Amino acid sequence: MNPATLQPIATLLIRRVFKWVLLCVVAFSSIQAWLSYTSIEKNFNAAVRDVADTHLPLLSVAIWDIESQAIQKQIGLILKNTSIAYVSVKASTGQSFVGGNVSLIASGKHVAFDIPAPVDNAGVVGTLDLVVDSSILRRELIQSFLIVTIEVLLLVVLILTAVVAILRRDLERPMRQLATYVRNIQADQLSSDVQLHLPIAHAYSEIDLVFEGFQIMQNSIKQHILNQDALVMERTGQLEKVMESLKQLSITDGLTECYNRQLFNERMPGEIQRANRYDRTLSIVFCDIDFFKTVNDQYGHSVGDKVLVAFAHCLKEEIRIDVDWVVRYGGEEFVVVLPETRLACAIAVAERMRRRVENELKVIIAGGESLKITASFGVAQKTETDNIDSLVNRADEWLYAAKTGGRNQVRPKKSV
């Protein structure tokens, strides 16, 4: 949203409240003005009548006694009332007495009174005509209207000031805090708590409902994230297990569960480098099952597979766990890698393997007959100039020597 078009709720409410208050002020002032006008006019007329009631008896006596000076004196006393602009006294004998501002006769309000005779049943001796100054009535009315209007406006200003302060404190500030939180929140902060600063001991309102809605939403997001994290961890664990299984499958011979030729090619360079760097010994044993082709041809490949599994088991029984490792190099050929092992010790390991195969490897064939298996072994220790191929070739040469020398033996027979 463009900040230039933002209209705070508090401002909108204040404007609407101001419009309604202004209408109420106009209506209230109009009613008050009408009531004031009625009251002022009533009081004004009462004041004029009081003047007339006060001077009528005196004028009656003065006219009855035909005392012109007394009549003029009473007219002067009546004109001291600022509301009366002009006075006219007409006697029944035709005499006329006037006083005041002649220019206001046309614009002023005329009020006429009969002057009774001082003697009972003598009738009327004249008339009293008073011209009331309407401008005075208007001034009093305007003054009263202005006072009422100022009082109402002051009251409205005080009320609006209080409303503005309350709306900004209880509505605008909390809403801005929520808006700022929503505007600035990042994708990785969806579960962060929103802080809402409300007045102490404030009444429970819609702001609290919105705040609770945010808290419910955040709790849902947190729970969803936790569930997703747990699901991701579970799936990651499953994936790691699958990857580990795939890795094991890729480096392990499926039949004998020994390492395969691929792993040998990947791992053996590291063994060579380690031996060279730290000046350590490294030996390998190249072994082959004697007459294995005859076993397959005579008894079938299923028996041949059993022989391979049993042979691999015999080799593993004679090596150090997590140090030495056995590789099915191809067919019935196996390579045993012996890190930090001198040639003499490697020959001893190979001899133990040979005896275990000769004495313990027995595969039952059809008819309950036990098939006796032997193997030949060639051993080589790495020299300074050896690489993988030269080391394996030398062990293979010793293996060939063991086979041509009668099989079921280890070559060399001693360190060379």
CSV table of C-alpha atoms in Angstrom, one decimal:
chain,number,residue,atom,x,y,z
A,1,MET,CA,0.0,0.0,0.0
A,2,ASN,CA,1.2,3.5,-0.9
A,3,PRO,CA,1.9,5.4,2.4
A,4,ALA,CA,0.6,8.6,0.8
A,5,THR,CA,-2.9,7.1,0.5
A,6,LEU,CA,-2.9,5.8,4.1
A,7,GLN,CA,-5.8,7.1,6.1
A,8,PRO,CA,-5.6,6.1,9.8
A,9,ILE,CA,-8.8,4.7,11.3
A,10,ALA,CA,-8.5,7.2,14.1
A,11,THR,CA,-8.4,10.1,11.6
A,12,LEU,CA,-11.5,8.8,9.8
A,13,LEU,CA,-13.4,8.4,13.0
A,14,ILE,CA,-12.4,11.8,14.2
A,15,ARG,CA,-13.6,13.4,10.9
A,16,ARG,CA,-16.9,11.5,11.1
A,17,VAL,CA,-17.3,12.4,14.8
A,18,PHE,CA,-16.5,16.1,14.0
A,19,LYS,CA,-19.1,16.2,11.2
A,20,TRP,CA,-21.8,14.8,13.5
A,21,VAL,CA,-20.7,17.0,16.3
A,22,LEU,CA,-20.8,20.0,14.0
A,23,LEU,CA,-24.3,19.1,12.9
A,24,CYS,CA,-25.3,18.7,16.5
A,25,VAL,CA,-23.8,22.1,17.3
A,26,VAL,CA,-25.7,23.8,14.5
A,27,ALA,CA,-29.0,22.1,15.6
A,28,PHE,CA,-28.4,22.7,19.2
A,29,SER,CA,-27.4,26.4,18.6
A,30,SER,CA,-30.5,26.9,16.4
A,31,ILE,CA,-32.8,25.5,19.1
A,32,GLN,CA,-31.0,27.5,21.7
A,33,ALA,CA,-31.2,30.6,19.6
A,34,TRP,CA,-34.9,30.2,19.1
A,35,LEU,CA,-35.4,29.6,22.8
A,36,SER,CA,-33.2,32.6,23.7
A,37,TYR,CA,-35.1,34.8,21.2
A,38,THR,CA,-38.4,33.7,22.7
A,39,SER,CA,-37.1,34.3,26.3
A,40,ILE,CA,-35.5,37.6,25.4
A,41,GLU,CA,-38.6,38.9,23.6
A,42,LYS,CA,-40.8,37.8,26.4
A,43,ASN,CA,-38.5,39.5,29.0
A,44,PHE,CA,-38.3,42.5,26.8
A,45,ASN,CA,-42.0,42.9,26.4
A,46,ALA,CA,-42.4,42.3,30.2
A,47,ALA,CA,-39.9,45.1,30.8
A,48,VAL,CA,-41.8,47.4,28.5
A,49,ARG,CA,-45.0,46.6,30.2
A,50,ASP,CA,-43.4,47.2,33.6
A,51,VAL,CA,-42.4,50.7,32.3
A,52,ALA,CA,-45.9,51.4,31.1
A,53,ASP,CA,-47.5,50.1,34.3
A,54,THR,CA,-45.1,52.3,36.3
A,55,HIS,CA,-45.7,55.6,34.4
A,56,LEU,CA,-49.4,55.2,33.3
A,57,PRO,CA,-50.9,56.3,36.7
A,58,LEU,CA,-48.6,59.4,36.7
A,59,LEU,CA,-49.4,60.2,33.1
A,60,SER,CA,-53.1,59.8,33.9
A,61,VAL,CA,-52.9,62.4,36.7
A,62,ALA,CA,-50.8,64.8,34.7
A,63,ILE,CA,-53.2,64.6,31.8
A,64,TRP,CA,-56.3,64.9,34.1
A,65,ASP,CA,-54.7,68.0,35.7
A,66,ILE,CA,-53.5,69.3,32.3
A,67,GLU,CA,-49.9,69.6,33.5
A,68,SER,CA,-47.8,69.7,30.4
A,69,GLN,CA,-44.5,69.8,32.2
A,70,ALA,CA,-45.4,66.7,34.3
A,71,ILE,CA,-46.2,64.9,31.1
A,72,GLN,CA,-42.9,65.8,29.5
A,73,LYS,CA,-41.1,64.8,32.6
A,74,GLN,CA,-42.7,61.4,32.5
A,75,ILE,CA,-41.8,61.0,28.9
A,76,GLY,CA,-38.2,61.8,29.8
A,77,LEU,CA,-38.2,59.2,32.6
A,78,ILE,CA,-39.6,56.6,30.2
A,79,LEU,CA,-36.8,57.4,27.6
A,80,LYS,CA,-34.2,56.6,30.2
A,81,ASN,CA,-35.0,53.0,29.5
A,82,THR,CA,-32.6,52.2,26.6
A,83,SER,CA,-35.0,49.8,25.0
A,84,ILE,CA,-37.5,52.6,24.3
A,85,ALA,CA,-36.5,54.8,21.4
A,86,TYR,CA,-39.5,57.1,21.0
A,87,VAL,CA,-42.5,58.0,23.2
A,88,SER,CA,-45.8,59.6,22.1
A,89,VAL,CA,-48.6,60.7,24.5
A,90,LYS,CA,-51.9,61.8,23.0
A,91,ALA,CA,-54.5,63.3,25.3
A,92,SER,CA,-58.2,62.8,24.6
A,93,THR,CA,-58.4,66.6,24.4
A,94,GLY,CA,-56.2,66.5,21.3
A,95,GLN,CA,-52.9,67.6,22.8
A,96,SER,CA,-49.8,65.6,21.8
A,97,PHE,CA,-46.5,65.1,23.7
A,98,VAL,CA,-43.5,63.4,22.1
A,99,GLY,CA,-39.9,62.6,22.8
A,100,GLY,CA,-37.0,60.4,21.6
A,101,ASN,CA,-35.4,59.4,18.3
A,102,VAL,CA,-37.8,60.2,15.5
A,103,SER,CA,-35.7,58.3,13.0
A,104,LEU,CA,-36.6,55.0,14.7
A,105,ILE,CA,-40.3,55.4,14.4
A,106,ALA,CA,-40.5,53.6,11.1
A,107,SER,CA,-38.2,50.7,12.0
A,108,GLY,CA,-39.1,50.2,15.6
A,109,LYS,CA,-41.8,48.1,17.2
A,110,HIS,CA,-44.9,50.1,18.3
A,111,VAL,CA,-46.6,49.2,21.6
A,112,ALA,CA,-49.7,51.2,22.5
A,113,PHE,CA,-51.4,51.5,26.0
A,114,ASP,CA,-54.6,53.3,27.0
A,115,ILE,CA,-54.2,55.8,29.8
A,116,PRO,CA,-57.1,55.4,32.2
A,117,ALA,CA,-58.6,58.4,34.0
A,118,PRO,CA,-57.6,58.8,37.7
A,119,VAL,CA,-61.3,58.8,38.6
A,120,ASP,CA,-63.3,55.6,38.4
A,121,ASN,CA,-65.7,55.3,35.5
A,122,ALA,CA,-64.3,58.3,33.8
A,123,GLY,CA,-63.0,56.4,30.8
A,124,VAL,CA,-59.7,56.9,29.0
A,125,VAL,CA,-57.9,60.3,29.1
A,126,GLY,CA,-55.3,59.4,26.4
A,127,THR,CA,-53.0,56.9,24.8
A,128,LEU,CA,-49.3,56.0,25.3
A,129,ASP,CA,-47.4,54.9,22.2
A,130,LEU,CA,-44.0,53.4,22.8
A,131,VAL,CA,-41.5,52.7,20.0
A,132,VAL,CA,-39.2,49.9,21.0
A,133,ASP,CA,-35.6,49.9,19.5
A,134,SER,CA,-35.5,46.5,17.7
A,135,SER,CA,-31.7,46.7,17.3
A,136,ILE,CA,-31.3,46.3,21.0
A,137,LEU,CA,-33.4,43.2,20.9
A,138,ARG,CA,-31.3,41.9,18.0
A,139,ARG,CA,-28.1,42.7,19.8
A,140,GLU,CA,-29.2,40.8,22.9
A,141,LEU,CA,-30.3,37.9,20.7
A,142,ILE,CA,-26.9,37.8,18.8
A,143,GLN,CA,-25.0,38.2,22.1
A,144,SER,CA,-26.9,35.3,23.6
A,145,PHE,CA,-26.4,33.2,20.4
A,146,LEU,CA,-22.7,33.9,20.4
A,147,ILE,CA,-22.3,33.0,24.1
A,148,VAL,CA,-24.1,29.7,23.6
A,149,THR,CA,-22.1,29.0,20.4
A,150,ILE,CA,-18.8,29.7,22.1
A,151,GLU,CA,-19.8,27.5,25.1
A,152,VAL,CA,-20.8,24.7,22.8
A,153,LEU,CA,-17.7,25.0,20.6
A,154,LEU,CA,-15.4,24.9,23.7
A,155,LEU,CA,-17.3,21.8,24.9
A,156,VAL,CA,-16.9,20.2,21.5
A,157,VAL,CA,-13.2,21.1,21.3
A,158,LEU,CA,-12.7,19.5,24.8
A,159,ILE,CA,-14.6,16.4,23.8
A,160,LEU,CA,-12.8,16.0,20.4
A,161,THR,CA,-9.4,16.5,22.1
A,162,ALA,CA,-10.3,13.7,24.6
A,163,VAL,CA,-11.6,11.5,21.7
A,164,VAL,CA,-8.5,12.1,19.7
A,165,ALA,CA,-6.2,11.2,22.6
A,166,ILE,CA,-8.2,8.1,23.4
A,167,LEU,CA,-8.4,6.9,19.8
A,168,ARG,CA,-4.7,7.4,19.2
A,169,ARG,CA,-3.8,5.7,22.4
A,170,ASP,CA,-6.3,2.8,22.3
A,171,LEU,CA,-6.7,2.3,18.5
A,172,GLU,CA,-4.2,4.0,16.2
A,173,ARG,CA,-1.0,3.1,18.1
A,174,PRO,CA,-1.8,-0.6,18.6
A,175,MET,CA,-2.9,-0.8,15.0
A,176,ARG,CA,0.3,0.8,13.8
A,177,GLN,CA,2.3,-1.6,15.9
A,178,LEU,CA,0.5,-4.5,14.3
A,179,ALA,CA,0.9,-2.9,10.8
A,180,THR,CA,4.6,-2.3,11.4
A,181,TYR,CA,5.1,-5.9,12.5
A,182,VAL,CA,3.3,-7.3,9.5
A,183,ARG,CA,5.1,-5.0,7.1
A,184,ASN,CA,8.6,-5.7,8.4
A,185,ILE,CA,8.3,-9.4,9.1
A,186,GLN,CA,10.6,-11.7,7.0
A,187,ALA,CA,9.9,-15.2,5.8
A,188,ASP,CA,12.3,-16.6,8.4
A,189,GLN,CA,10.6,-14.6,11.2
A,190,LEU,CA,7.0,-15.8,10.8
A,191,SER,CA,7.1,-17.4,14.2
A,192,SER,CA,8.6,-14.4,16.0
A,193,ASP,CA,6.3,-13.0,18.7
A,194,VAL,CA,4.4,-9.8,18.1
A,195,GLN,CA,4.8,-7.2,20.9
A,196,LEU,CA,1.7,-5.1,21.6
A,197,HIS,CA,2.0,-2.2,24.0
A,198,LEU,CA,-1.4,-1.4,25.4
A,199,PRO,CA,-2.4,0.9,28.3
A,200,ILE,CA,-2.4,-0.6,31.7
A,201,ALA,CA,-5.8,-1.9,32.9
A,202,HIS,CA,-7.3,-1.3,29.4
A,203,ALA,CA,-10.7,-2.7,28.6
A,204,TYR,CA,-10.9,-5.9,26.5
A,205,SER,CA,-11.6,-4.7,22.9
A,206,GLU,CA,-11.4,-5.6,19.3
A,207,ILE,CA,-7.7,-4.8,19.4
A,208,ASP,CA,-7.2,-7.7,21.8
A,209,LEU,CA,-9.2,-9.9,19.4
A,210,VAL,CA,-6.9,-8.9,16.5
A,211,PHE,CA,-3.9,-9.5,18.8
A,212,GLU,CA,-5.1,-12.9,19.9
A,213,GLY,CA,-5.8,-13.7,16.2
A,214,PHE,CA,-2.1,-12.9,15.5
A,215,GLN,CA,-1.0,-15.1,18.4
A,216,ILE,CA,-3.2,-18.0,17.2
A,217,MET,CA,-1.8,-17.6,13.7
A,218,GLN,CA,1.7,-17.5,15.0
A,219,ASN,CA,1.1,-20.6,17.2
A,220,SER,CA,-0.2,-22.4,14.1
A,221,ILE,CA,2.8,-21.3,12.1
A,222,LYS,CA,5.2,-22.4,14.9
A,223,GLN,CA,3.4,-25.8,15.1
A,224,HIS,CA,3.4,-26.1,11.3
A,225,ILE,CA,7.2,-25.3,11.2
A,226,LEU,CA,7.9,-27.8,14.0
A,227,ASN,CA,5.9,-30.4,12.2
A,228,GLN,CA,7.7,-29.6,9.0
A,229,ASP,CA,11.1,-29.6,10.7
A,230,ALA,CA,10.3,-33.0,12.3
A,231,LEU,CA,9.1,-34.3,8.9
A,232,VAL,CA,12.2,-32.9,7.2
A,233,MET,CA,14.4,-34.5,9.9
A,234,GLU,CA,12.6,-37.8,9.4
A,235,ARG,CA,12.8,-37.7,5.6
A,236,THR,CA,16.5,-36.6,5.9
A,237,GLY,CA,17.2,-39.6,8.1
A,238,GLN,CA,15.4,-41.9,5.7
A,239,LEU,CA,17.3,-40.3,2.8
A,240,GLU,CA,20.6,-40.7,4.6
A,241,LYS,CA,19.8,-44.3,5.3
A,242,VAL,CA,18.8,-44.8,1.6
A,243,MET,CA,22.0,-43.0,0.5
A,244,GLU,CA,24.1,-45.1,2.9
A,245,SER,CA,22.4,-48.2,1.5
A,246,LEU,CA,23.0,-47.1,-2.0
A,247,LYS,CA,26.6,-46.3,-1.2
A,248,GLN,CA,27.1,-49.7,0.5
A,249,LEU,CA,25.5,-51.3,-2.6
A,250,SER,CA,27.8,-49.4,-4.9
A,251,ILE,CA,31.0,-50.4,-3.0
A,252,THR,CA,30.0,-53.8,-1.7
A,253,ASP,CA,29.8,-57.2,-3.5
A,254,GLY,CA,26.2,-58.3,-3.3
A,255,LEU,CA,27.1,-62.0,-2.8
A,256,THR,CA,30.0,-62.1,-0.3
A,257,GLU,CA,29.4,-58.6,1.3
A,258,CYS,CA,33.1,-57.8,0.8
A,259,TYR,CA,34.2,-54.6,-0.8
A,260,ASN,CA,34.1,-54.6,-4.6
A,261,ARG,CA,36.7,-53.7,-7.2
A,262,GLN,CA,35.3,-50.2,-7.6
A,263,LEU,CA,36.0,-49.4,-3.9
A,264,PHE,CA,39.5,-50.9,-4.2
A,265,ASN,CA,40.3,-48.5,-7.1
A,266,GLU,CA,39.0,-45.5,-5.1
A,267,ARG,CA,40.4,-46.3,-1.6
A,268,MET,CA,43.7,-47.9,-2.5
A,269,PRO,CA,45.4,-44.7,-3.7
A,270,GLY,CA,44.7,-43.2,-0.3
A,271,GLU,CA,46.4,-46.2,1.4
A,272,ILE,CA,49.4,-45.8,-0.8
A,273,GLN,CA,49.7,-42.0,-0.1
A,274,ARG,CA,49.3,-42.5,3.6
A,275,ALA,CA,52.0,-45.1,3.7
A,276,ASN,CA,54.3,-42.9,1.7
A,277,ARG,CA,53.6,-39.7,3.7
A,278,TYR,CA,54.0,-41.2,7.2
A,279,ASP,CA,56.6,-43.8,6.2
A,280,ARG,CA,54.4,-46.7,7.2
A,281,THR,CA,54.3,-50.3,5.9
A,282,LEU,CA,51.5,-51.6,3.8
A,283,SER,CA,51.0,-55.2,2.6
A,284,ILE,CA,48.3,-57.0,0.5
A,285,VAL,CA,47.3,-60.6,0.2
A,286,PHE,CA,46.1,-61.8,-3.2
A,287,CYS,CA,44.2,-65.1,-2.8
A,288,ASP,CA,42.4,-67.5,-5.1
A,289,ILE,CA,40.1,-70.5,-4.5
A,290,ASP,CA,41.8,-73.7,-5.8
A,291,PHE,CA,39.9,-75.5,-8.6
A,292,PHE,CA,36.9,-73.2,-8.4
A,293,LYS,CA,36.0,-73.7,-12.0
A,294,THR,CA,35.8,-77.4,-11.4
A,295,VAL,CA,33.4,-76.8,-8.5
A,296,ASN,CA,31.1,-74.7,-10.7
A,297,ASP,CA,31.2,-77.1,-13.6
A,298,GLN,CA,30.7,-80.2,-11.5
A,299,TYR,CA,28.3,-79.0,-8.8
A,300,GLY,CA,26.7,-75.9,-10.3
A,301,HIS,CA,26.9,-72.2,-9.7
A,302,SER,CA,24.7,-72.3,-6.6
A,303,VAL,CA,27.3,-74.5,-4.8
A,304,GLY,CA,30.0,-72.1,-6.2
A,305,ASP,CA,28.2,-69.2,-4.6
A,306,LYS,CA,28.1,-71.0,-1.3
A,307,VAL,CA,31.8,-71.6,-1.6
A,308,LEU,CA,32.5,-67.9,-2.3
A,309,VAL,CA,30.4,-66.8,0.7
A,310,ALA,CA,32.1,-69.3,3.1
A,311,PHE,CA,35.6,-68.3,1.7
A,312,ALA,CA,34.9,-64.6,2.3
A,313,HIS,CA,33.8,-65.4,5.8
A,314,CYS,CA,37.0,-67.2,6.6
A,315,LEU,CA,39.1,-64.3,5.3
A,316,LYS,CA,37.1,-61.7,7.5
A,317,GLU,CA,37.6,-63.8,10.6
A,318,GLU,CA,41.4,-63.3,10.4
A,319,ILE,CA,41.6,-59.5,9.8
A,320,ARG,CA,41.5,-56.6,12.2
A,321,ILE,CA,38.2,-54.8,12.4
A,322,ASP,CA,38.2,-51.2,11.1
A,323,VAL,CA,41.8,-51.6,10.0
A,324,ASP,CA,42.1,-54.3,7.4
A,325,TRP,CA,39.7,-54.8,4.6
A,326,VAL,CA,38.7,-57.5,2.1
A,327,VAL,CA,37.9,-57.0,-1.6
A,328,ARG,CA,36.4,-59.4,-4.0
A,329,TYR,CA,38.7,-58.6,-6.9
A,330,GLY,CA,37.0,-60.7,-9.5
A,331,GLY,CA,35.4,-64.1,-9.8
A,332,GLU,CA,37.1,-66.3,-7.1
A,333,GLU,CA,40.0,-63.8,-6.6
A,334,PHE,CA,40.1,-61.8,-3.4
A,335,VAL,CA,42.5,-59.1,-2.2
A,336,VAL,CA,43.1,-58.4,1.5
A,337,VAL,CA,44.6,-55.0,2.3
A,338,LEU,CA,46.7,-54.9,5.5
A,339,PRO,CA,47.7,-51.3,6.5
A,340,GLU,CA,50.8,-50.9,8.8
A,341,THR,CA,51.7,-54.6,8.3
A,342,ARG,CA,55.1,-55.9,7.4
A,343,LEU,CA,55.6,-58.7,5.0
A,344,ALA,CA,56.3,-61.3,7.7
A,345,CYS,CA,53.2,-60.5,9.6
A,346,ALA,CA,51.2,-60.4,6.3
A,347,ILE,CA,52.5,-63.9,5.5
A,348,ALA,CA,51.4,-65.0,8.9
A,349,VAL,CA,47.9,-63.6,8.4
A,350,ALA,CA,47.7,-65.3,5.0
A,351,GLU,CA,48.9,-68.6,6.5
A,352,ARG,CA,46.1,-68.4,9.2
A,353,MET,CA,43.6,-67.8,6.4
A,354,ARG,CA,44.9,-70.7,4.4
A,355,ARG,CA,44.6,-73.1,7.4
A,356,ARG,CA,41.1,-71.8,8.3
A,357,VAL,CA,39.9,-72.4,4.8
A,358,GLU,CA,41.5,-75.9,4.7
A,359,ASN,CA,40.2,-77.0,8.0
A,360,GLU,CA,36.9,-75.1,8.5
A,361,LEU,CA,35.5,-74.3,5.1
A,362,LYS,CA,33.2,-77.2,4.3
A,363,VAL,CA,30.2,-76.9,1.9
A,364,ILE,CA,27.5,-79.7,2.0
A,365,ILE,CA,26.5,-80.9,-1.5
A,366,ALA,CA,23.9,-83.3,-2.7
A,367,GLY,CA,23.8,-86.6,-0.8
A,368,GLY,CA,25.2,-85.0,2.4
A,369,GLU,CA,28.8,-85.1,1.1
A,370,SER,CA,31.1,-82.4,2.4
A,371,LEU,CA,33.1,-80.5,-0.3
A,372,LYS,CA,36.6,-79.8,0.8
A,373,ILE,CA,38.0,-76.4,-0.4
A,374,THR,CA,41.6,-75.0,-0.4
A,375,ALA,CA,43.1,-71.7,-1.5
A,376,SER,CA,46.4,-70.2,-2.6
A,377,PHE,CA,47.8,-66.9,-1.4
A,378,GLY,CA,50.3,-64.4,-2.7
A,379,VAL,CA,51.7,-61.7,-0.4
A,380,ALA,CA,53.5,-58.5,-1.2
A,381,GLN,CA,54.7,-55.5,0.8
A,382,LYS,CA,54.8,-52.0,-0.7
A,383,THR,CA,58.2,-50.6,-1.5
A,384,GLU,CA,59.2,-46.9,-2.0
A,385,THR,CA,58.8,-47.2,-5.8
A,386,ASP,CA,55.6,-49.2,-5.8
A,387,ASN,CA,52.2,-47.9,-7.1
A,388,ILE,CA,49.0,-49.8,-7.0
A,389,ASP,CA,49.5,-51.7,-10.2
A,390,SER,CA,53.1,-52.8,-9.3
A,391,LEU,CA,52.1,-53.8,-5.8
A,392,VAL,CA,49.1,-55.9,-7.1
A,393,ASN,CA,51.1,-57.4,-9.9
A,394,ARG,CA,53.8,-58.6,-7.4
A,395,ALA,CA,51.2,-60.1,-5.2
A,396,ASP,CA,49.6,-61.7,-8.2
A,397,GLU,CA,53.0,-63.2,-9.3
A,398,TRP,CA,53.4,-64.8,-5.8
A,399,LEU,CA,49.9,-66.1,-6.1
A,400,TYR,CA,50.8,-67.6,-9.5
A,401,ALA,CA,53.9,-69.1,-7.8
A,402,ALA,CA,51.7,-70.7,-5.1
A,403,LYS,CA,49.4,-72.2,-7.7
A,404,THR,CA,52.2,-73.6,-9.9
A,405,GLY,CA,53.9,-74.8,-6.8
A,406,GLY,CA,51.1,-77.1,-5.9
A,407,ARG,CA,48.3,-74.8,-4.6
A,408,ASN,CA,47.0,-74.6,-1.0
A,409,GLN,CA,50.0,-72.6,0.1
A,410,VAL,CA,51.3,-69.1,0.8
A,411,ARG,CA,54.1,-67.5,-1.2
A,412,PRO,CA,56.6,-66.2,-0.4
A,413,LYS,CA,57.1,-68.6,2.4
A,414,LYS,CA,59.3,-66.1,4.2
A,415,SER,CA,60.3,-62.4,4.0
A,416,VAL,CA,62.3,-61.5,1.0
